[in-house]
Coordinates of C-alpha atoms in Angstrom, one line a residue:
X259 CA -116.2 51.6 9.6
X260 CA -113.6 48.9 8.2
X261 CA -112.4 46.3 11.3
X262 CA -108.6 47.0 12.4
X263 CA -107.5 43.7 13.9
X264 CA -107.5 43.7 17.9
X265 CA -104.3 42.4 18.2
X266 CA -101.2 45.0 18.7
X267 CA -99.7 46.3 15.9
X268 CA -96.1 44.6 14.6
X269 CA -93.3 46.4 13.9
X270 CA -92.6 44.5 10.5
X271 CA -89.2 44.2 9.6
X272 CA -88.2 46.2 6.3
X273 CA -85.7 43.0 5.3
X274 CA -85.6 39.6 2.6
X275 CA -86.4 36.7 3.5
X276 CA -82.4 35.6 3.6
X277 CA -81.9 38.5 6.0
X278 CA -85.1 37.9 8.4
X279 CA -84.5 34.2 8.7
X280 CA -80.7 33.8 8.7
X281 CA -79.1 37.1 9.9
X282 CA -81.8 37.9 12.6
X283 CA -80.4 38.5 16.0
X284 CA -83.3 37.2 18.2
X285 CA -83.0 33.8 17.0
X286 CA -83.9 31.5 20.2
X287 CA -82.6 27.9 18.7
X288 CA -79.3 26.8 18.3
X289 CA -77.5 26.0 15.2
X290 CA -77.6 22.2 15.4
X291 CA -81.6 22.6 16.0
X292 CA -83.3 19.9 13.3
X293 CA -85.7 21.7 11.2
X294 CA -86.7 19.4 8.6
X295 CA -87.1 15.5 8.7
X296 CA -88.3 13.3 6.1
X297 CA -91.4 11.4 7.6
X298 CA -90.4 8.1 5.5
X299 CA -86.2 7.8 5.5
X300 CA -85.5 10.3 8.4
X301 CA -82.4 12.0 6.2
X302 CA -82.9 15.6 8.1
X303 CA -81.4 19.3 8.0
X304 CA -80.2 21.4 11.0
X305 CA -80.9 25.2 10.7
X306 CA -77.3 25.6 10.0
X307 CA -77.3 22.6 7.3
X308 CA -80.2 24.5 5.9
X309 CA -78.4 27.6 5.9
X310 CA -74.7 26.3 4.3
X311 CA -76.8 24.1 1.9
X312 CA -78.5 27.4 0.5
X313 CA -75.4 29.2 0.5
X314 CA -73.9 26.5 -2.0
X315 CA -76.7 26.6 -4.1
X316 CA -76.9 30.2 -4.5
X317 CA -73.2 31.0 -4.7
X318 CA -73.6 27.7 -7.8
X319 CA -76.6 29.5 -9.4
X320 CA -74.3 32.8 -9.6
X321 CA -71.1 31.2 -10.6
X322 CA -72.6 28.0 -13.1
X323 CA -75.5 29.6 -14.3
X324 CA -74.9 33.4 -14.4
X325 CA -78.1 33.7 -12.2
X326 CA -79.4 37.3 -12.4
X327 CA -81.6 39.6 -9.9
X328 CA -85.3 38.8 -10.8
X329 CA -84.6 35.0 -12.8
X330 CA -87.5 32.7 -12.0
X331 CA -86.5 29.1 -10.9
X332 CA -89.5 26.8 -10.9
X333 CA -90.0 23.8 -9.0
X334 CA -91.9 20.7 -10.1
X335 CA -92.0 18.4 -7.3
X336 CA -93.4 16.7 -4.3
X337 CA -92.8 17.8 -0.9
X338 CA -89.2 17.5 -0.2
X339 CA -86.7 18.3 2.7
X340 CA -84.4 19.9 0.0
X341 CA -87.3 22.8 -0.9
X342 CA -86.0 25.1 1.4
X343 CA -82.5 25.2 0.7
X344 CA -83.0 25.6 -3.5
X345 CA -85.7 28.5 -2.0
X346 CA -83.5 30.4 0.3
X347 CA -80.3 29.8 -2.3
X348 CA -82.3 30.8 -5.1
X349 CA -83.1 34.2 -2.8
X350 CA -80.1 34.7 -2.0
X351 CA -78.8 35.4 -5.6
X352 CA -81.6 37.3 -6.2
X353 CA -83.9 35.1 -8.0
X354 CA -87.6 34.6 -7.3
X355 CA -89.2 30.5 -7.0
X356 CA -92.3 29.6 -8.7
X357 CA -93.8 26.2 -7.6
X358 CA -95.7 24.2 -9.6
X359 CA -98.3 20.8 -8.8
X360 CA -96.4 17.8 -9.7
X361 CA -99.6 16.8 -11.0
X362 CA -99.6 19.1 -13.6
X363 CA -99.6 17.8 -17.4
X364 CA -96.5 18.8 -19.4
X365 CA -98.8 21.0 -21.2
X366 CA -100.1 22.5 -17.8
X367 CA -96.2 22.8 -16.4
X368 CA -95.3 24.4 -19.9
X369 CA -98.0 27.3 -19.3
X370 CA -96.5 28.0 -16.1
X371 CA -92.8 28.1 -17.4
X372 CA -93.8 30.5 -20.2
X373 CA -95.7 32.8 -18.2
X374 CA -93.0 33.1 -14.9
X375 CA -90.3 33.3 -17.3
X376 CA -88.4 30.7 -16.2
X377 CA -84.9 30.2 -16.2
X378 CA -84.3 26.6 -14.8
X379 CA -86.6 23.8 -13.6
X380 CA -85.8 21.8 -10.4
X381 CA -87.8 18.4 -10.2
X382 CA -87.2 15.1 -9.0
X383 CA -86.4 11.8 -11.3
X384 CA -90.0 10.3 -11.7
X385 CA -90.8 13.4 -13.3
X386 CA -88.5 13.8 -15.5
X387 CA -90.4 13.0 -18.9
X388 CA -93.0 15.6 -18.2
X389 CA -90.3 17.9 -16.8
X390 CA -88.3 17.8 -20.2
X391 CA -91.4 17.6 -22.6
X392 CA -92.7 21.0 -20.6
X393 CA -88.9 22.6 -21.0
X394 CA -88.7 21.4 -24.8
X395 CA -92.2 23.7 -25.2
X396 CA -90.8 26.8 -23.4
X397 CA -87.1 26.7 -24.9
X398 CA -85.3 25.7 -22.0
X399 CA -82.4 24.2 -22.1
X400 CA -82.1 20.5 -20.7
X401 CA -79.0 21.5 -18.9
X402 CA -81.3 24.0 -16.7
X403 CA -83.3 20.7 -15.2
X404 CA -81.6 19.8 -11.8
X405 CA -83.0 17.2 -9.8
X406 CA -83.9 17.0 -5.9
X407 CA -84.4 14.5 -3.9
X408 CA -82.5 11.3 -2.7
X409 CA -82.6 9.5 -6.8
X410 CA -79.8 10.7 -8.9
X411 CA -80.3 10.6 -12.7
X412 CA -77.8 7.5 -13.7
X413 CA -76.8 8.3 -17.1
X414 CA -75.7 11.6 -15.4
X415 CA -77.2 14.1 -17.6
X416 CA -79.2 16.0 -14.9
X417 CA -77.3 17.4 -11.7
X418 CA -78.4 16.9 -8.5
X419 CA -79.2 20.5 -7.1
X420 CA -76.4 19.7 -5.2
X421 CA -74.2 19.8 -8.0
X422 CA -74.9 23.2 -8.7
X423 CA -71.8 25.1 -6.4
X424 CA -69.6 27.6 -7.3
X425 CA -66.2 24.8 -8.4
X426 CA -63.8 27.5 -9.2
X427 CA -63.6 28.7 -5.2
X428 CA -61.7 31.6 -5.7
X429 CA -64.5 33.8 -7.4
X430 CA -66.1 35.6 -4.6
X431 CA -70.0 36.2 -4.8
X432 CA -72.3 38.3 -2.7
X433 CA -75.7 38.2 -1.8
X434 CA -77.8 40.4 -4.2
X435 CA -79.4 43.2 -2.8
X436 CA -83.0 43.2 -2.8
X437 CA -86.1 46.0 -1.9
X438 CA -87.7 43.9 0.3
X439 CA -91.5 45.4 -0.3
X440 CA -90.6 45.5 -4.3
X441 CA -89.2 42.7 -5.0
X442 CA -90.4 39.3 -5.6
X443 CA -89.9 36.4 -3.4
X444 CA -92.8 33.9 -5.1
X445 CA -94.8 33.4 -8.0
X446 CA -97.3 31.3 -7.1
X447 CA -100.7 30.2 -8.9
X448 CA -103.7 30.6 -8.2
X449 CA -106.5 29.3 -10.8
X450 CA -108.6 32.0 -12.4
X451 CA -112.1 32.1 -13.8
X452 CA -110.5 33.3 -17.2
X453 CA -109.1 29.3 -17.9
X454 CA -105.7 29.9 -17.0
X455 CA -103.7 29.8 -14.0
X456 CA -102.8 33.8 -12.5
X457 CA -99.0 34.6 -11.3
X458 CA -99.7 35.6 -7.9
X459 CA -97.0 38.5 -7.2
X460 CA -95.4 38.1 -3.3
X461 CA -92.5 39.9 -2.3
X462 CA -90.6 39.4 0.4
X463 CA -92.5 41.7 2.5
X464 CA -95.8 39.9 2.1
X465 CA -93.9 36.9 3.5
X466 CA -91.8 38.3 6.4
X467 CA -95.3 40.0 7.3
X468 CA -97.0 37.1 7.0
X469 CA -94.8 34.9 8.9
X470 CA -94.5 37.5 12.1
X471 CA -98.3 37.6 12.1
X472 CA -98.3 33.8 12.6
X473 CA -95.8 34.4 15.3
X474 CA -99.1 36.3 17.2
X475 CA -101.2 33.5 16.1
X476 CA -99.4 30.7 16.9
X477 CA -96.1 31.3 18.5
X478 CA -96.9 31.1 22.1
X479 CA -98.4 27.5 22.0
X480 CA -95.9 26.1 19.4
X481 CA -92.4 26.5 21.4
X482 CA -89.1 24.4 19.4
X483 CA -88.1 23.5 23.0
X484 CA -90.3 21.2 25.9
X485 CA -92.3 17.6 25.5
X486 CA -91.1 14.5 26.1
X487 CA -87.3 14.5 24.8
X488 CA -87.2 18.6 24.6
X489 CA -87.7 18.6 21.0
X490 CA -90.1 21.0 20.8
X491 CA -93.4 21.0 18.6
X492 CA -93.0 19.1 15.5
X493 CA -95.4 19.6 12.6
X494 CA -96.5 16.7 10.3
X495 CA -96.2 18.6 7.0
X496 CA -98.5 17.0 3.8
X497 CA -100.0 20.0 2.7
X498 CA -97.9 20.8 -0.8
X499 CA -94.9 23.3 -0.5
X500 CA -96.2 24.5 -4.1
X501 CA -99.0 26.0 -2.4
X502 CA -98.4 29.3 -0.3
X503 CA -100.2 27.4 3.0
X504 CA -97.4 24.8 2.8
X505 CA -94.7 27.5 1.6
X506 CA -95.3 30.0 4.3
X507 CA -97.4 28.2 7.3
X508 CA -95.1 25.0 7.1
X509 CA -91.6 25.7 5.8
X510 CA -91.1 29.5 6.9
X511 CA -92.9 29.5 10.0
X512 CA -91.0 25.6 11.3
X513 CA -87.6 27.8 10.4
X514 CA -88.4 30.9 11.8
X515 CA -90.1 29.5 15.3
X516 CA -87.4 26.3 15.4
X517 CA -90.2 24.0 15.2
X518 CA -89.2 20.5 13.8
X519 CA -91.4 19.5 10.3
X520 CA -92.1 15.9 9.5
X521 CA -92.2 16.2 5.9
X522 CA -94.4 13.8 4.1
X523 CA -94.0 13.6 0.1
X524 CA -98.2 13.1 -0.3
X525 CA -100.8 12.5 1.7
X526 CA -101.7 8.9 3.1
X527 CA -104.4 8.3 5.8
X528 CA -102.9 5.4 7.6
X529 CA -99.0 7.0 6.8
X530 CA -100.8 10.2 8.1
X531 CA -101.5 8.4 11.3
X532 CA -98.5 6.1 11.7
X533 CA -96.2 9.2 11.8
X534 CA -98.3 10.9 14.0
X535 CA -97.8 8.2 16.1
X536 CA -94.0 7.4 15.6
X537 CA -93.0 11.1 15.6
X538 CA -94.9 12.3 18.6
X539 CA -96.6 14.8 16.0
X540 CA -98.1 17.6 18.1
X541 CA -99.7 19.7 15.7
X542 CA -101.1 20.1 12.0
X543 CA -102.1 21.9 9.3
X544 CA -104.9 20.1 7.7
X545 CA -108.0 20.1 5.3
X546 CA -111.7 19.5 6.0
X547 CA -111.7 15.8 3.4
X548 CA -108.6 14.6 6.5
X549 CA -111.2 16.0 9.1
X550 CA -113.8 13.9 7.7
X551 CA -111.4 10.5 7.5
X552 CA -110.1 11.7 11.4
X553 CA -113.8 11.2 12.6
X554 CA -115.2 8.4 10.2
X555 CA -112.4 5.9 8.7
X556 CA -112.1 2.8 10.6
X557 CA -108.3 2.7 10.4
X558 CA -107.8 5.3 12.4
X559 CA -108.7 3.5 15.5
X560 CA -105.7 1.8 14.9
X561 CA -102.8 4.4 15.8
X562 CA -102.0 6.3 18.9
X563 CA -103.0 10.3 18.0
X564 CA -102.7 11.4 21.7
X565 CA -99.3 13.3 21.0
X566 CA -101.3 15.9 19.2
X567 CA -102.4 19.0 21.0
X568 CA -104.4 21.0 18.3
X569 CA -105.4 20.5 14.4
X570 CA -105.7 24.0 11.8
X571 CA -108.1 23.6 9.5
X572 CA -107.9 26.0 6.3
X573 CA -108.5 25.7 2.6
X574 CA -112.6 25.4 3.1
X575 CA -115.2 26.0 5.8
X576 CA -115.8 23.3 8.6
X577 CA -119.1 22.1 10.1
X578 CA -119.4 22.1 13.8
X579 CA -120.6 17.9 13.2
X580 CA -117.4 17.6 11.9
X581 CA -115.5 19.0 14.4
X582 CA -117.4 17.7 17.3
X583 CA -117.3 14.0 15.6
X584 CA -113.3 14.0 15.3
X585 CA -113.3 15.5 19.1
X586 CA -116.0 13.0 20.9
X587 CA -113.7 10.2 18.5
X588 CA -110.2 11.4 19.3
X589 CA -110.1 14.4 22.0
X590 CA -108.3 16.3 19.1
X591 CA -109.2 20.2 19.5
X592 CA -109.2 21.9 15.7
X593 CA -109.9 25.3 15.2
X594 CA -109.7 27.2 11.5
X595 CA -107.8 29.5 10.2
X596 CA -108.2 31.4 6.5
X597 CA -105.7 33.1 3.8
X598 CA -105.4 33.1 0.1
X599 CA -102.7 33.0 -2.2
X600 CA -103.0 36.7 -2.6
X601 CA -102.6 37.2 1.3
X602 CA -99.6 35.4 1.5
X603 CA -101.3 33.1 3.0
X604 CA -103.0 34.1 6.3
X605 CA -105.3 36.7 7.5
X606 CA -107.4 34.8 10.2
X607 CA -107.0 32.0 12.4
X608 CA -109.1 31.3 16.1
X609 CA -106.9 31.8 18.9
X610 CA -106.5 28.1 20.3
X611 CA -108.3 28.8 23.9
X612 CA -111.7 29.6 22.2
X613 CA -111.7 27.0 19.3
X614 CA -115.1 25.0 20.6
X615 CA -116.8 28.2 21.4
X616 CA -116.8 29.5 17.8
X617 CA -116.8 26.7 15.7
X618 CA -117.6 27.2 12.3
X619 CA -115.6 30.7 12.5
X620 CA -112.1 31.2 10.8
X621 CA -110.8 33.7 13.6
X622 CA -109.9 36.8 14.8
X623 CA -108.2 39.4 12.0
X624 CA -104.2 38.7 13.0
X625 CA -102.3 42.0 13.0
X626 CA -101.4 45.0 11.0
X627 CA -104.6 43.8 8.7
X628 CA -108.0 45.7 8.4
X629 CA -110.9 44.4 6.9
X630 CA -114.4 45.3 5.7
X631 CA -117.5 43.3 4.1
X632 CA -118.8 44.8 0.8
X633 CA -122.4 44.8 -0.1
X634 CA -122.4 43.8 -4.2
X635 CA -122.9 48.0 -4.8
X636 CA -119.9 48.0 -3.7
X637 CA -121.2 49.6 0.0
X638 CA -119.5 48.8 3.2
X639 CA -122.3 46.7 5.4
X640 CA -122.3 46.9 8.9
X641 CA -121.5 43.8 11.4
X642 CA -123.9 41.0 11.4
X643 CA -124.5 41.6 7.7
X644 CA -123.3 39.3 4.8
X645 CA -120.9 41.2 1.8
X646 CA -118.1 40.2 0.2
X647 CA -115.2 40.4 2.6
X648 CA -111.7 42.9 1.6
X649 CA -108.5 42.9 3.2
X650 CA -106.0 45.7 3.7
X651 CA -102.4 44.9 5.0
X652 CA -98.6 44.1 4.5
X653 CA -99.7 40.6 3.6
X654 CA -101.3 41.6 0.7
X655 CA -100.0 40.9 -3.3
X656 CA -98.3 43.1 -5.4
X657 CA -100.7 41.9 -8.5
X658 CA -101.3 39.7 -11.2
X659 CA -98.1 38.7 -13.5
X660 CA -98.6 39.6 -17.3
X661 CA -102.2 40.4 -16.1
X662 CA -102.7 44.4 -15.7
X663 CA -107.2 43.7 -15.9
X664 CA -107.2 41.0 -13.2
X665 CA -105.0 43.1 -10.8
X666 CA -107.1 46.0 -11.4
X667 CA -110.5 44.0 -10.9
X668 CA -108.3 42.5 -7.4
X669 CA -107.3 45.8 -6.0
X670 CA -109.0 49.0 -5.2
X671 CA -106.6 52.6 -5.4
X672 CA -106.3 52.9 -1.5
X673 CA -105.0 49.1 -1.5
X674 CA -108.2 47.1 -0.5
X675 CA -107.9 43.1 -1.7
X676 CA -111.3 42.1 -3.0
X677 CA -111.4 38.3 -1.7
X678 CA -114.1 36.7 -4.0
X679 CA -115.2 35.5 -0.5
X680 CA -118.6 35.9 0.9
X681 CA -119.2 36.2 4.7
X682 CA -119.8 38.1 8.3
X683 CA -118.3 39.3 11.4
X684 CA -120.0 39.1 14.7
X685 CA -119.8 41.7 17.6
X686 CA -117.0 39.9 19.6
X687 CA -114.7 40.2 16.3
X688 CA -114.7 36.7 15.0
X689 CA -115.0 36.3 11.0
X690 CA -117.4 33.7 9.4
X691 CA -116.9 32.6 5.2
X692 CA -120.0 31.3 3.9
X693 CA -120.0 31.6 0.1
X694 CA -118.0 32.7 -2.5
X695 CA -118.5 35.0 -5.1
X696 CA -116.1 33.3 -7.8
X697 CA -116.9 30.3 -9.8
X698 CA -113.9 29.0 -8.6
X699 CA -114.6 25.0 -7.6
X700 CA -112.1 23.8 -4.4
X701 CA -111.7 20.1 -4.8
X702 CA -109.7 19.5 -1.3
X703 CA -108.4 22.9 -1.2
X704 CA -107.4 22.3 -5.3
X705 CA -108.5 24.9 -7.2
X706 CA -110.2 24.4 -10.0
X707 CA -111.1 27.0 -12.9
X708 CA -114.5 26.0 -14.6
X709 CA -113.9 27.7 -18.1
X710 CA -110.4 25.6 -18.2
X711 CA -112.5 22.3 -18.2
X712 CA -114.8 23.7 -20.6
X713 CA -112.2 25.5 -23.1
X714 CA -111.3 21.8 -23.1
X715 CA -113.9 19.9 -23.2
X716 CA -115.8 21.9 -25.9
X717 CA -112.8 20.3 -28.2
X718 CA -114.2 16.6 -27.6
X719 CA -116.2 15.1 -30.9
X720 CA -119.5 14.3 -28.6
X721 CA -120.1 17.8 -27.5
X722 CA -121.9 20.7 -28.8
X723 CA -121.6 22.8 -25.2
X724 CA -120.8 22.5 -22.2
X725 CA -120.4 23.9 -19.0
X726 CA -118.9 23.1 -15.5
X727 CA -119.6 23.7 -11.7
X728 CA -118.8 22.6 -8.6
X729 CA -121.0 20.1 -6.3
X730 CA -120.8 19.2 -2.8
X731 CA -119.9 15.4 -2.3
X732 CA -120.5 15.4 1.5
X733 CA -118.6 12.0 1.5
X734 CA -115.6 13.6 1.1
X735 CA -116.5 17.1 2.2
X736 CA -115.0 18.7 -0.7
X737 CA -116.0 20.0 -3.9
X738 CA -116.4 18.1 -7.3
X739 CA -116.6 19.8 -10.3
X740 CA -119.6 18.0 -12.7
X741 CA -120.1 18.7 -16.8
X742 CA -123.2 19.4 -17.7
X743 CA -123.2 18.7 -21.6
X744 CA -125.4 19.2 -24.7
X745 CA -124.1 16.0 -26.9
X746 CA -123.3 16.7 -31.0
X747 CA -126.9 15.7 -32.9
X748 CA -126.9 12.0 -33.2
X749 CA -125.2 11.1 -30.2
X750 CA -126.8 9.0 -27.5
X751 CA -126.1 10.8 -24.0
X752 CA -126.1 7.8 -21.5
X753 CA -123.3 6.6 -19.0
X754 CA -121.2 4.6 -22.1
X755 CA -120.8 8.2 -23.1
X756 CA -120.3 9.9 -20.2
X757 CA -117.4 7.4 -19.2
X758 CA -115.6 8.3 -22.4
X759 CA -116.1 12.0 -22.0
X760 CA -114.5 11.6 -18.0
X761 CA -111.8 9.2 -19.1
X762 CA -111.2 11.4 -22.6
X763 CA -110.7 14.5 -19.8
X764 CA -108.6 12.5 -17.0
X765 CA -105.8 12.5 -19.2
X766 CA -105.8 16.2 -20.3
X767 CA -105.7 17.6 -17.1
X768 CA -104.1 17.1 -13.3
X769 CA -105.8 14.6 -11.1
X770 CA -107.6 17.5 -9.3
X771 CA -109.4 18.8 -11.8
X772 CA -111.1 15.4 -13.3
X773 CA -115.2 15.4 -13.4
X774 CA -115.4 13.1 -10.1
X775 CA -119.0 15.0 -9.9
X776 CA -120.1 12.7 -13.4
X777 CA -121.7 14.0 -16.8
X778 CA -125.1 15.3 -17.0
X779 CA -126.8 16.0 -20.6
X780 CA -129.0 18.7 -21.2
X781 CA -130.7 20.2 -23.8
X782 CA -129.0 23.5 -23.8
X783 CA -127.0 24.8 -21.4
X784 CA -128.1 27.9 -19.5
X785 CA -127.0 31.3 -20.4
X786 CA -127.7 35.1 -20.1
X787 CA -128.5 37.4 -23.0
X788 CA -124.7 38.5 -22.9
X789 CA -124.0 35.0 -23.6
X790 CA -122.4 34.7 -19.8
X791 CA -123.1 30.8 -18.4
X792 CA -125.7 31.1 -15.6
X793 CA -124.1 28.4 -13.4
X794 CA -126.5 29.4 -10.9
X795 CA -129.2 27.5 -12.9
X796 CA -127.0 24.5 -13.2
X797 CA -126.7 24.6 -9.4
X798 CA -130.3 24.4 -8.7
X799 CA -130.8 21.8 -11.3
X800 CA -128.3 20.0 -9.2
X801 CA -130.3 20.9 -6.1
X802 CA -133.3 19.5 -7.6
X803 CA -131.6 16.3 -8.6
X804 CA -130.1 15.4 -5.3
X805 CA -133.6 15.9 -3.5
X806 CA -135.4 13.7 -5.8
X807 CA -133.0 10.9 -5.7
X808 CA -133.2 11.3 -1.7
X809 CA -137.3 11.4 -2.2
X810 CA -136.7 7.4 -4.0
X811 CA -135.2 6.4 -1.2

C-alpha cells in the first residue's frame, strides 16, 4: 500500500502567490519586519517595502510594457535582495518568472529564452554582454533588458527595474486574475538526459502547497520574533534563487514565516562564515561540498558559528562521517531534507529532534503527499525494499513545457511523479535515497545532462566518440562528470590532449558542467545493440581504476 505522510492533513489554500503572501489575514509580523538583507552592503527590504516595490513594478510592466496574463519574464542573475519584488510584481500582472544560472553561456541563456517564450530579461550590469548577445539570438528587443541590482547602466540605455512604473498615474491597473492550480507561477529548469534543459511547469498551487508544508516542517523552530535583539531567525541565503530550493525554501518561506534572509550574491567559505558570525545566522540551507569544508577547512576555526542552531542539508545524500565530523568540530546539528524541481521543491525533511538518530535519512513524508517505491516492473515493493521512489501531492508539476513525451514518461494517469530516485523506507516512516536511476550527474547540487557534453564534444577535431558520466571526487563530496573518449585515427591520446579537449569544453559550457573528473581514452566506447551508451561499463571501468591506483600506493 502507497505511504500517506503521518503528519495532519493541510487545508491548502485555493489562492496566487500575491494573494497567500500579501493579502493573508493571519500574518503574525508587522509591516516594518526586515525580510531581506544584503549580507555584503546591508541595503534591506521590509515586508511592506517588498510589497509597494512589487506593486510598482507590476503596475510598470502593465502600463510600459503592455504585460499580458501568461508573458514569461526571465531572470539572469546572482542572488539579489531585488528578486522578490520583480517575482511578486511580475505575478501580480499575471506573468510567470523563469530564472536562469548566471553562469550560463549566451548560447545556454538563449535556449532558455526561446523555449519559455520570453518577453523581457532582467539581469544585472556585469552581465550585460551575454544578456544582450542571448536577447539578439531570440529576437528580443534591447529595450526588454532591465537591470537589478545596486549598478546602473551609465550610458542609460538599460532601466533599472525600478524604472519600470506606471508614469502616467492616472491609468488605473488591477491585479490579473489567476486559477491558482492552472496557472503558472515558475518555469524553472531542470537538466534532462535528452541534452537540453526541461521547462519545469509550477503553478501557484505547487508553491503555496509547498510553502505551507514547510510551515509543518519547519515553522515551529524558526519563529521571526526571540534571540538576542528579538529579531527572530535569520537565514544565511547562498543557495541560487534560480533554483526552486533557493526560490521556494529561501525567499517564499523567509516572507511567509517573517524570517530575516541574509542574502549572499555566491557562495564564499570564509564570507560564509564571517556572516554567520556578524549576523548571528541561526540557520541554513546548505549542500554536502559546504558540509565537507564545515568539518575539514582550517579557516573555519577562525569564526564564531555558535549563533547557529541547525544546518538542512539537500541537493545529495550525506554520510553519517560527515555529519558526525562537522558536529564533534562545531556542535552544529544538520539533518536532510529532499525535493526536486518537479516537487516544488520539498517532499521530505527530518524533523529537527531526531536528526542524529537517523542520519543518513532525508525525513519523514511532510503533508498532503503520498508516496510509494517502484520495483523496475513497475510493482509497488513493500517497506525495507529498494524501488524507485513516486510521489503524489499538491506539490507536484503540471509537466514538461513544449515537451508532451517527457511529461508522459514523468507522470502516471492517477498523478504519480516518477522521481528517477532510487531508495527505501523503514518501519518507523523515515525515507532513505541511495541511487538514482537517471544518468543525470549532480556536481554540488548542479545538474548536469551527460548527452549535452557529448552532443558537444563529439563536434571537437580529436574525437571519434565519446561519452560522459559522473564520478565521485570524495574531496569535494560531489559529483564530477569525466569524458571517456575514442581520439580521431592519428591522434596521440595523452594529457597534452586531454588539456585541450577540457579547456576547448570550459568555454562552451557553464562552470558546472566542465570535465573536472579529466579525459580518459578508450578504444571504443561501450554500447548496447540499440546503440544506447552502457555508462554502467564506464562506471566500473572507473571502479577498477580508482582501486588500482589505491593498490600503488
Amino acid at each position: 500500500m502507497p505511504t500517506e505522510s503521518t503528519y495532519p492533513k493541510l487545508a491548502i489554500p485555493d489562492v496566487d502567490l500575491w494573494t497567500f503572501l500579501f493579502e493573508r489575514k493571519d500574518r503574525a509580523y508587522p509591516d516594518y519586519k526586515v525580510i531581506y538583507v544584503d549580507a555584503d552592503t546591508n541595503r534591506s527590504y521590509t515586508y511592506a517595502q517588498v510589497r509597494s516595490t512589487a506593486l510598482d513594478f507590476g503596475t510598470g510592466l502593465k502600463s510600459v510594457w503592455e504585460w499580458k496574463k501568461g508573458d514569461v519574464l526571465a531572470i539572469y542573475s546572482p542572488n539579489c535582495i531585488d528578486t522578490p519584488a520583480i517575482i511578486w510584481g511580475t505575478q501580480w500582472a499575471g506573468g510567470i518568472l523563469s530564472p536562469a544560472n548566471p553562469g550560463y553561456t549566451a548560447d545556454e541563456l538563449a535556449f532558455q529564452l526561446k523555449d519559455s517564450g520570453a518577453k523581457g530579461l532582467v539581469t544585472q550590469k556585469p552581465f550585460l554582454k551575454s544578456a544582450i548577445e542571448a536577447c539578439k539570438k531570440v529576437g528580443i528587443d534591447e529595450d526588454r533588458i532591465i537591470l537589478m541590482g545596486d549598478e546602473r547602466d551609465e550610458t542609460m540605455k538599460f532601466k533599472h527595474f525600478s524604472h519600470v512604473r506606471n508614469l502616467a498615474g492616472t491609468s488605473r491597473y488591477r491585479k490579473t486574475k489567476i486559477n491558482p492550480s492552472r496557472d503558472l507561477a515558475f518555469l524553472v529548469y531542470s537538466s534532462g538526459t535528452t541534452g537540453h534543459p526541461k521547462g519545469v511547469m509550477l503553478s501557484h498551487t505547487n508553491i503555496v502547497s509547498n510553502v505551507s508544508m514547510l510551515v509543518t516542517g519547519e515553522g515551529k523552530n524558526l519563529s521571526w520574533k526571540g534571540g538576542i535583539n528579538n529579531e527572530g531567525d535569520k537565514l544565511l541565503a547562498f543557495l541560487p534563487f534560480f533554483h526552486i530550493y533557493g526560490l521556494t525554501c529561501l525567499i517564499h518561506q523567509a516572507m511567509h514565516a517573517g524570517l530575516t534572509l541574509i542574502c549572499m550574491s555566491k557562495f564564499d567559505l570564509a564570507k560564509f562564515c564571517e556572516h554567520i558570525q556578524t549576523h548571528s545566522i541561526t540557520f541554513a540551507y546548505v549542500v554536502p561540498p559546504v558540509i565537507l569544508q564545515l568539518g575539514k577547512n582550517p579557516i573555519v576555526s577562525k569564526y564564531d558559528l555558535s549563533s547557529i542552531r541547525m544546518m538542512n542539508s539537500g541537493a545529495a545524500p550525506l554520510t553519517k562521517e560527515l555529519v558526525e565530523t562537522v558536529y564533534n568540530r562545531l556542535k552544529i546539528p544538520i539533518k536532510q531534507g529532499y525535493g526536486l524541481s518537479e516537487t516544488s521543491p520539498t517532499t521530505h525533511t527530518q524533523p529537527w529532534e531526531t536528526w542524529r538518530t537517523y542520519i543518513g535519512s532525508v525525513g519523514r513524508l511532510l503533508p498532503n503527499q503520498t508516496a510509494k517505491y517502484m520495483s523496475p516492473e513497475e510493482k509497488e515493493v513493500p517497506a525495507g525494499e529498494t524501488g524507485e521512489l513516486w510521489l503524489k501531492g499538491p506539490n507536484i508539476f503540471l509537466g514538461y513545457l513544449n515537451n508532451p513525451e517527457g511529461t508522459k514518461n514523468a507522470l502516471t494517469e492517477d498523478g504519480y511523479f516518477k522521481t528517477g530516485d532510487v531508495g527505501h523506507q523503514d518501519k518507523e516512516g523515515n525515507f532513505y535515497i541511495t541511487d538514482r536511476v537517471k544518468e543525470l550527474i549532480k556536481y554540488k547540487g548542479f545538474q548536469v545532462p551527460p548527452a549535452e557534453l557529448e552532443g558537444i564534444l563529439i563536434s571537437h577535431p580529436d574525437i571519434n566518440d565519446v561519452a560522459v558520466i559522473g564520478i565521485e571526487d570524495h574531496e569535494q563530496a560531489t559529483e564530477v562528470p569525466r569524458a571517456y573518449v575514442v581520439p580521431k585515427k592519428g591522434v596521440k591520446g595523452g594529457k597534452e590532449t586531454e588539456k585541450r579537449i577540457v579547456e576547448w569544453l570550459g568555454q562552451k559550457v557553464a562552470s558546472h558542467k566542465r570535465l573536472r573528473g579529466g579525459v580518459r581514452f578508450v578504444d571504443a566506447v561501450p554500447k548496447s545493440v540499440s546503440g544506447k551508451i552502457l555508462r554502467r561499463v564506464l562506471k566500473e571501468m572507473a571502479m577498477e581504476e580508482k582501486k588500482g591506483a589505491k593498490a600503488k600506493l
